[in-house]
Short mmCIF file of C-alpha atoms in Angstrom, two decimals:
data_model
loop_
_atom_site.label_atom_id
_atom_site.label_comp_id
_atom_site.label_asym_id
_atom_site.label_seq_id
_atom_site.Cartn_x
_atom_site.Cartn_y
_atom_site.Cartn_z
CA MET A 112 -0.41 0.13 -0.01
CA ARG A 113 0.67 3.55 -0.43
CA VAL A 114 1.04 5.76 2.37
CA ALA A 115 0.42 9.23 3.54
CA ILE A 116 1.12 10.62 7.32
CA ILE A 117 -0.37 13.38 8.31
CA GLY A 118 1.84 14.82 10.95
CA ALA A 119 5.22 13.75 13.35
CA GLY A 120 3.79 13.51 16.39
CA PRO A 121 3.98 10.06 18.49
CA ALA A 122 0.97 9.11 16.74
CA GLY A 123 2.03 9.19 13.51
CA LEU A 124 5.86 8.80 14.27
CA SER A 125 4.83 5.02 15.78
CA ALA A 126 2.79 3.89 12.22
CA ALA A 127 4.62 5.30 10.36
CA ARG A 128 7.89 2.44 11.26
CA GLY A 129 7.46 -0.51 9.60
CA LEU A 130 5.84 0.99 6.85
CA ASP A 131 7.38 2.66 3.48
CA ALA A 132 5.12 5.55 3.46
CA ASP A 133 5.21 9.58 2.90
CA VAL A 134 5.53 11.46 6.33
CA PHE A 135 5.00 15.22 6.29
CA GLU A 136 5.15 17.14 9.00
CA GLU A 137 5.23 21.47 9.07
CA HIS A 138 7.18 22.24 11.36
CA ASP A 139 11.35 22.92 10.85
CA SER A 140 11.69 19.72 13.42
CA VAL A 141 9.72 16.79 15.33
CA GLY A 142 8.67 17.53 18.94
CA LEU A 143 8.80 21.35 18.52
CA PRO A 144 7.02 23.32 19.58
CA ARG A 145 6.38 21.96 22.49
CA HIS A 146 2.44 22.19 24.21
CA CYS A 147 2.13 18.90 26.52
CA THR A 148 2.78 17.97 30.34
CA SER A 149 4.33 15.19 29.03
CA LEU A 150 2.96 12.64 32.20
CA VAL A 151 2.95 8.95 30.63
CA SER A 152 1.55 6.05 33.70
CA SER A 153 4.65 3.50 34.02
CA GLU A 154 2.53 1.15 33.03
CA GLY A 155 1.86 2.53 29.70
CA ALA A 156 5.00 4.11 28.82
CA GLU A 157 6.58 0.22 29.64
CA SER A 158 4.27 -1.80 27.15
CA SER A 159 3.93 1.18 24.67
CA GLY A 160 7.76 0.61 24.92
CA ILE A 161 9.59 3.96 25.72
CA SER A 162 12.82 3.74 27.02
CA PRO A 163 13.75 4.69 30.64
CA SER A 164 16.56 7.29 29.67
CA LEU A 165 13.61 9.70 28.11
CA VAL A 166 11.87 9.93 32.56
CA VAL A 167 12.71 13.08 33.38
CA SER A 168 10.56 12.96 36.74
CA LYS A 169 8.40 10.21 38.89
CA TYR A 170 5.46 10.87 40.82
CA ASN A 171 3.79 8.62 43.62
CA LEU A 172 0.98 11.01 44.97
CA VAL A 173 -1.71 13.37 43.12
CA THR A 174 -3.11 16.02 45.23
CA LEU A 175 -6.40 17.53 44.06
CA MET A 176 -7.54 20.73 45.59
CA ASN A 177 -9.18 24.08 45.30
CA LEU A 178 -8.34 27.60 46.49
CA ARG A 179 -9.76 27.50 49.36
CA GLY A 180 -7.85 24.42 51.55
CA ASP A 181 -10.34 21.37 50.58
CA TYR A 182 -8.59 18.38 49.25
CA ILE A 183 -8.03 14.98 48.15
CA VAL A 184 -5.00 12.35 48.27
CA PHE A 185 -4.16 9.97 45.45
CA ARG A 186 -1.27 8.10 46.46
CA LEU A 187 -0.55 6.04 42.98
CA ARG A 188 0.14 2.15 43.02
CA LYS A 189 2.51 2.36 40.42
CA PRO A 190 4.52 5.42 39.83
CA VAL A 191 3.88 8.54 36.29
CA TYR A 192 6.57 9.56 35.10
CA MET A 193 7.24 13.33 33.62
CA ILE A 194 8.83 12.25 29.78
CA ASP A 195 11.13 13.86 27.71
CA ARG A 196 8.53 14.99 24.71
CA PRO A 197 10.10 16.42 22.14
CA GLY A 198 12.92 13.58 23.36
CA LEU A 199 10.15 11.00 22.28
CA GLU A 200 9.41 12.44 19.17
CA ASP A 201 13.09 11.83 18.04
CA LYS A 202 13.57 8.02 19.10
CA LEU A 203 10.64 7.79 17.21
CA ALA A 204 11.90 9.71 14.27
CA GLU A 205 15.31 7.57 13.90
CA GLY A 206 15.40 6.03 10.94
CA ILE A 207 11.92 7.98 8.71
CA ALA A 208 12.78 10.17 6.48
CA VAL A 209 9.96 13.30 7.19
CA LYS A 210 9.35 15.69 5.46
CA LEU A 211 9.75 18.97 7.07
CA ARG A 212 7.86 22.34 5.87
CA SER A 213 5.33 19.90 4.59
CA ARG A 214 1.57 21.95 5.55
CA VAL A 215 -0.78 19.62 4.05
CA THR A 216 -3.79 22.12 3.18
CA GLY A 217 -6.30 20.07 2.26
CA VAL A 218 -6.80 16.10 1.73
CA GLU A 219 -9.52 14.74 -0.51
CA GLY A 220 -10.35 11.75 -1.45
CA HIS A 221 -6.70 9.53 -2.12
CA TYR A 222 -5.21 12.30 -2.43
CA ILE A 223 -3.65 14.77 -0.41
CA PHE A 224 -2.61 18.43 -0.80
CA VAL A 225 1.30 19.51 0.43
CA ASN A 226 1.81 23.38 0.44
CA ASN A 227 -0.97 23.05 -2.24
CA GLU A 228 0.56 21.22 -5.07
CA ARG A 229 -1.69 18.10 -4.80
CA ARG A 230 -0.37 14.76 -3.06
CA GLY A 231 -1.00 10.71 -4.03
CA PRO A 232 -3.54 8.79 -5.02
CA TYR A 233 -2.46 6.63 -1.79
CA ASP A 234 -3.98 3.55 -0.54
CA VAL A 235 -3.96 4.77 3.43
CA ILE A 236 -3.92 8.61 4.45
CA VAL A 237 -2.98 8.68 8.22
CA ILE A 238 -4.92 11.81 9.86
CA ALA A 239 -1.96 12.56 12.89
CA GLU A 240 -2.69 15.80 13.68
CA GLY A 241 -2.88 16.23 16.87
CA ALA A 242 -5.47 18.78 18.56
CA ALA A 243 -5.11 20.70 15.66
CA ARG A 244 -8.27 18.95 14.06
CA ARG A 245 -8.39 21.08 10.89
CA PHE A 246 -8.81 17.51 8.96
CA SER A 247 -10.45 14.82 11.63
CA GLU A 248 -13.33 17.29 13.17
CA ARG A 249 -15.60 16.21 10.04
CA TYR A 250 -15.62 12.98 11.30
CA GLY A 251 -16.38 13.71 14.68
CA LYS A 252 -16.86 16.03 17.25
CA VAL A 253 -14.36 15.96 20.00
CA VAL A 254 -13.87 18.44 22.87
CA ARG A 255 -11.12 20.99 22.96
CA LEU A 256 -9.69 23.23 25.25
CA PRO A 257 -7.10 25.92 24.84
CA GLY A 258 -4.60 24.88 27.30
CA LEU A 259 -0.97 27.02 28.12
CA GLN A 260 1.27 26.73 31.03
CA ILE A 261 4.58 27.74 31.51
CA ASP A 262 8.04 26.74 33.18
CA ALA A 263 8.69 27.78 36.66
CA ARG A 264 10.40 28.53 40.34
CA ILE A 265 8.85 27.40 43.47
CA ALA A 266 10.66 29.30 45.69
CA GLY A 267 11.22 26.57 49.55
CA ARG A 268 9.65 24.29 47.54
CA PRO A 269 5.90 24.17 48.98
CA LEU A 270 4.37 21.56 47.06
CA GLU A 271 4.50 18.50 46.64
CA GLU A 272 4.64 15.93 42.74
CA MET A 273 1.42 16.94 40.91
CA ASN A 274 -1.26 18.95 41.87
CA VAL A 275 -4.67 18.95 40.06
CA ILE A 276 -6.47 22.40 40.55
CA TYR A 277 -10.91 22.46 40.36
CA ASP A 278 -11.13 25.99 41.23
CA ARG A 279 -13.65 27.97 38.82
CA LYS A 280 -11.50 31.03 39.72
CA ILE A 281 -8.99 29.46 37.50
CA SER A 282 -11.04 27.00 35.92
CA GLN A 283 -14.51 27.55 35.05
CA SER A 284 -14.64 23.88 32.67
CA TYR A 285 -11.24 22.01 33.06
CA PHE A 286 -8.91 22.44 35.98
CA ALA A 287 -5.56 23.93 36.89
CA TRP A 288 -1.68 21.91 37.28
CA VAL A 289 1.22 22.66 39.35
CA VAL A 290 3.56 19.54 39.18
CA HIS A 291 7.43 19.58 40.06
CA ILE A 292 9.81 18.02 38.24
CA ASP A 293 13.10 19.12 40.16
CA GLY A 294 14.39 21.28 42.99
CA GLU A 295 12.09 24.66 43.22
CA LEU A 296 11.05 23.82 39.25
CA TYR A 297 7.24 23.07 38.24
CA ARG A 298 5.42 23.26 35.28
CA ILE A 299 2.28 25.30 35.26
CA GLY A 300 -0.81 25.39 33.88
CA LEU A 301 -3.98 25.03 33.15
CA ALA A 302 -7.01 25.02 30.17
CA ASP A 303 -10.54 25.86 30.10
CA ARG A 304 -12.37 27.68 27.53
CA SER A 305 -11.94 31.34 27.75
CA GLN A 306 -8.62 34.50 28.96
CA ILE A 307 -6.63 31.44 29.24
CA PRO A 308 -3.52 34.14 29.96
CA GLN A 309 -4.75 36.15 32.49
CA LYS A 310 -5.68 32.87 34.68
CA LEU A 311 -2.59 32.12 33.74
CA GLN A 312 -0.69 34.93 35.23
CA LYS A 313 -2.88 34.23 37.69
CA LEU A 314 -1.58 31.20 38.95
CA LEU A 315 1.53 31.81 38.95
CA LYS A 316 0.66 34.74 41.05
CA ILE A 317 -1.26 32.66 43.33
CA PHE A 318 1.85 30.28 44.24
CA ARG A 319 4.25 32.96 43.59
CA ALA A 320 6.39 31.15 40.56
CA GLU A 321 9.07 32.80 38.41
CA PRO A 322 8.83 32.01 34.96
CA VAL A 323 12.33 30.24 33.59
CA SER A 324 10.37 29.74 30.15
CA LYS A 325 7.97 31.42 27.55
CA PRO A 326 4.78 29.47 27.63
CA PHE A 327 3.31 27.35 25.36
CA GLY A 328 0.89 24.51 25.30
CA GLY A 329 -1.90 23.79 22.66
CA GLY A 330 -5.67 21.93 22.32
CA VAL A 331 -6.46 19.94 25.06
CA LEU A 332 -9.34 17.38 23.69
CA ALA A 333 -11.42 16.01 26.52
CA GLY A 334 -12.87 13.23 23.81
CA PRO A 335 -15.51 11.54 23.06
CA PRO A 336 -13.52 9.34 20.28
CA ALA A 337 -14.94 9.88 16.80
CA PRO A 338 -17.78 7.33 16.59
CA ARG A 339 -15.30 6.04 13.66
CA LEU A 340 -11.60 5.15 13.31
CA VAL A 341 -11.79 4.19 9.71
CA VAL A 342 -13.45 5.98 7.02
CA GLY A 343 -12.85 4.88 3.31
CA PRO A 344 -8.66 5.65 2.84
CA HIS A 345 -8.32 8.00 5.87
CA ALA A 346 -7.72 6.34 9.07
CA LEU A 347 -7.50 8.47 11.90
CA VAL A 348 -5.24 8.22 14.40
CA GLY A 349 -3.88 9.55 18.38
CA ASP A 350 -5.39 12.61 19.78
CA ALA A 351 -7.10 12.89 15.95
CA ALA A 352 -8.74 10.56 17.07
CA GLY A 353 -10.72 11.78 20.29
CA LEU A 354 -7.52 8.98 21.89
CA THR A 355 -7.24 10.75 24.91
CA LYS A 356 -8.36 10.94 28.46
CA PRO A 357 -11.34 13.28 28.91
CA LEU A 358 -10.50 13.21 32.72
CA SER A 359 -7.18 14.38 31.93
CA GLY A 360 -6.60 14.58 28.66
CA GLY A 361 -3.55 13.35 28.66
CA GLY A 362 -2.62 10.98 25.69
CA ILE A 363 1.04 10.04 24.92
CA VAL A 364 0.19 6.52 24.92
CA LEU A 365 -3.19 5.40 23.75
CA ALA A 366 -1.06 7.95 20.32
CA LEU A 367 1.53 5.16 20.34
CA LYS A 368 -0.44 2.59 21.43
CA SER A 369 -2.89 3.09 18.84
CA GLY A 370 0.07 4.30 15.35
CA VAL A 371 1.18 0.74 16.72
CA ALA A 372 -2.51 -0.80 15.97
CA LEU A 373 -2.84 1.27 13.07
CA ARG A 374 0.08 0.30 10.84
CA ASP A 375 -0.51 -4.26 12.12
CA SER A 376 -3.52 -3.36 9.93
CA ILE A 377 -1.69 -2.01 7.07
CA ASN A 378 0.60 -4.68 6.85
CA LYS A 379 -1.74 -6.94 7.14
CA GLY A 380 -3.21 -4.99 3.90
CA ASP A 381 -6.71 -4.92 6.30
CA LEU A 382 -7.46 -1.26 8.28
CA GLY A 383 -10.79 -3.15 9.35
CA LEU A 384 -8.75 -4.82 12.10
CA TYR A 385 -7.12 -1.72 13.51
CA GLU A 386 -10.67 -0.38 14.39
CA SER A 387 -11.10 -4.13 16.10
CA ALA A 388 -8.14 -4.22 17.80
CA LEU A 389 -9.38 -0.21 19.88
CA ARG A 390 -12.83 -1.23 20.47
CA PRO A 391 -12.31 -1.96 24.44
CA THR A 392 -10.24 1.40 24.68
CA LEU A 393 -13.10 2.82 22.52
CA LEU A 394 -15.93 1.57 24.31
CA ARG A 395 -14.13 3.64 28.02
CA LEU A 396 -13.18 6.21 27.27
CA LYS A 397 -16.54 7.15 25.91
CA VAL A 398 -17.33 5.82 29.38
CA ALA A 399 -14.79 8.41 30.79
CA HIS A 400 -16.13 11.32 28.12
CA LEU A 401 -20.30 10.67 30.13
CA ALA A 402 -18.02 11.14 33.45
CA TYR A 403 -16.70 14.46 32.10
CA LYS A 404 -19.75 16.03 31.55
CA PHE A 405 -20.71 14.40 34.82
CA MET A 406 -17.84 16.33 36.13
CA TYR A 407 -17.04 19.11 34.68
CA GLU A 408 -19.82 20.50 32.36
CA ARG A 409 -22.37 19.79 35.60
CA GLY A 410 -19.32 21.18 37.71
CA PHE A 411 -20.25 17.29 40.27
CA VAL A 412 -16.28 16.90 40.61
CA HIS A 413 -16.71 21.14 43.14
CA LYS A 414 -19.07 19.07 45.57
CA SER A 415 -16.97 15.96 45.39
CA LEU A 416 -13.78 18.13 46.17
CA ALA A 417 -15.76 19.52 49.09
CA LEU A 418 -16.69 16.10 50.19
CA PHE A 419 -13.95 14.89 49.86
CA SER A 420 -11.40 16.45 51.87
CA LYS A 421 -9.24 15.44 53.46
CA SER A 422 -9.40 12.53 52.56
CA GLU A 423 -6.93 9.66 51.19
CA PHE A 424 -7.25 6.96 48.36
CA LEU A 425 -5.53 4.32 46.64
CA ALA A 426 -5.20 5.60 42.50
CA TYR A 427 -5.04 1.51 41.15
CA ASP A 428 -5.34 2.50 37.46
CA TYR A 429 -3.87 6.09 36.62
CA ASP A 430 -4.74 5.06 32.81
CA ASP A 431 -8.24 4.07 33.54
CA HIS A 432 -9.22 7.31 35.92
CA VAL A 433 -12.94 5.59 35.87
CA LYS A 434 -11.82 3.14 37.33
CA THR A 435 -10.07 4.25 40.08
CA LEU A 436 -12.97 6.90 41.29
CA LEU A 437 -15.19 3.78 41.74
CA LEU A 438 -12.10 1.41 43.10
CA ALA A 439 -12.19 4.87 45.78
CA LEU A 440 -15.87 5.20 46.01
CA MET A 441 -15.80 1.78 47.22
CA THR A 442 -13.53 1.89 50.40
CA THR A 443 -14.96 5.13 52.05
CA HIS A 444 -17.84 5.31 54.27
CA LYS A 445 -18.96 8.09 52.41
CA ALA A 446 -19.99 6.63 49.32
CA PRO A 447 -24.02 6.16 50.35
CA ILE A 448 -23.89 10.44 51.13
CA ALA A 449 -22.28 11.11 47.63
CA LEU A 450 -24.08 8.73 45.93
CA ALA A 451 -27.11 10.49 47.30
CA GLU A 452 -25.25 13.61 46.56
CA GLY A 453 -24.68 13.00 42.68
CA LEU A 454 -28.45 12.18 42.00
CA ARG A 455 -29.12 14.88 43.89
CA TYR A 456 -26.94 16.95 41.68
CA TYR A 457 -28.13 15.04 38.79
CA LEU A 458 -31.53 15.54 38.89
CA ARG A 459 -30.97 18.56 39.91
CA SER A 460 -29.17 19.61 36.57
CA GLU A 461 -31.51 18.53 34.48
CA LYS A 462 -34.38 20.08 35.31
CA ILE A 463 -32.55 23.20 34.95
#
């Protein structure tokens, strides 16, 4: 098969390895500009082949908090890694002749337009454009929130490991984060629907943080996954397919695994195998998107944080947040109260 791949991110590059494909990347190099926090589970990193040499930091707990003093601690069953994301893409690109500064401006049937010049025909066109969703948008709507972050120093290390902030003063629709990197260095950011730069400045002021890098960011996707991953000669992978965790926006491991699954199906000459291989993942992400709608769009996350304040739980599966939340609920005596509050909250929001 003759294959074109739009985008040299983790999804596109993992699909390209082992294929004789034309890989088009609009930027001057792979891996840049930076746009994500680069957190992956240790299990996901190991199963998708991320080299230990790319691990920047390791984490064993996550603290959920608001700015009023409520907090919940999740101790991780297995650690979470912050990885060198540009380094990952450099490693994936080894041996692949990526066509840099090649912006795909159109996709029509078996043809693509690169810098407005038609190329093709191709048997398969892989849409691996990440969260940009210029071409993948036609195959299904995905919640896309602008995100922005920055590396900054906080004197005295007042916070530990990973901190997720649910507070409407900072983010009405999603959350903010303060993730420890090393010493007094943190990665600080947020995602929301509007006024992102102003809210990031407010967040830096709250934590008395001094920036040491330029802001970077991009779209944060909260699902649901695309209803179809293969439409005619077009196949969607990674963020372009909405393959991200709705409750956190993370998608690096899903990008790698979807790229490999698509590559294997192309090598076997049957694109239908790609959707079959990811069917359990798609179901899990659809359920997680329903949780996103209730927790974030309807705001029950704020009620939950106050209800379970000062509690500590085990985060059983960092790659499946719904499973972790359900297992946490099963271990607390506040479960009946939480279920009753959740039902009341749901019915009240339905009436509104």
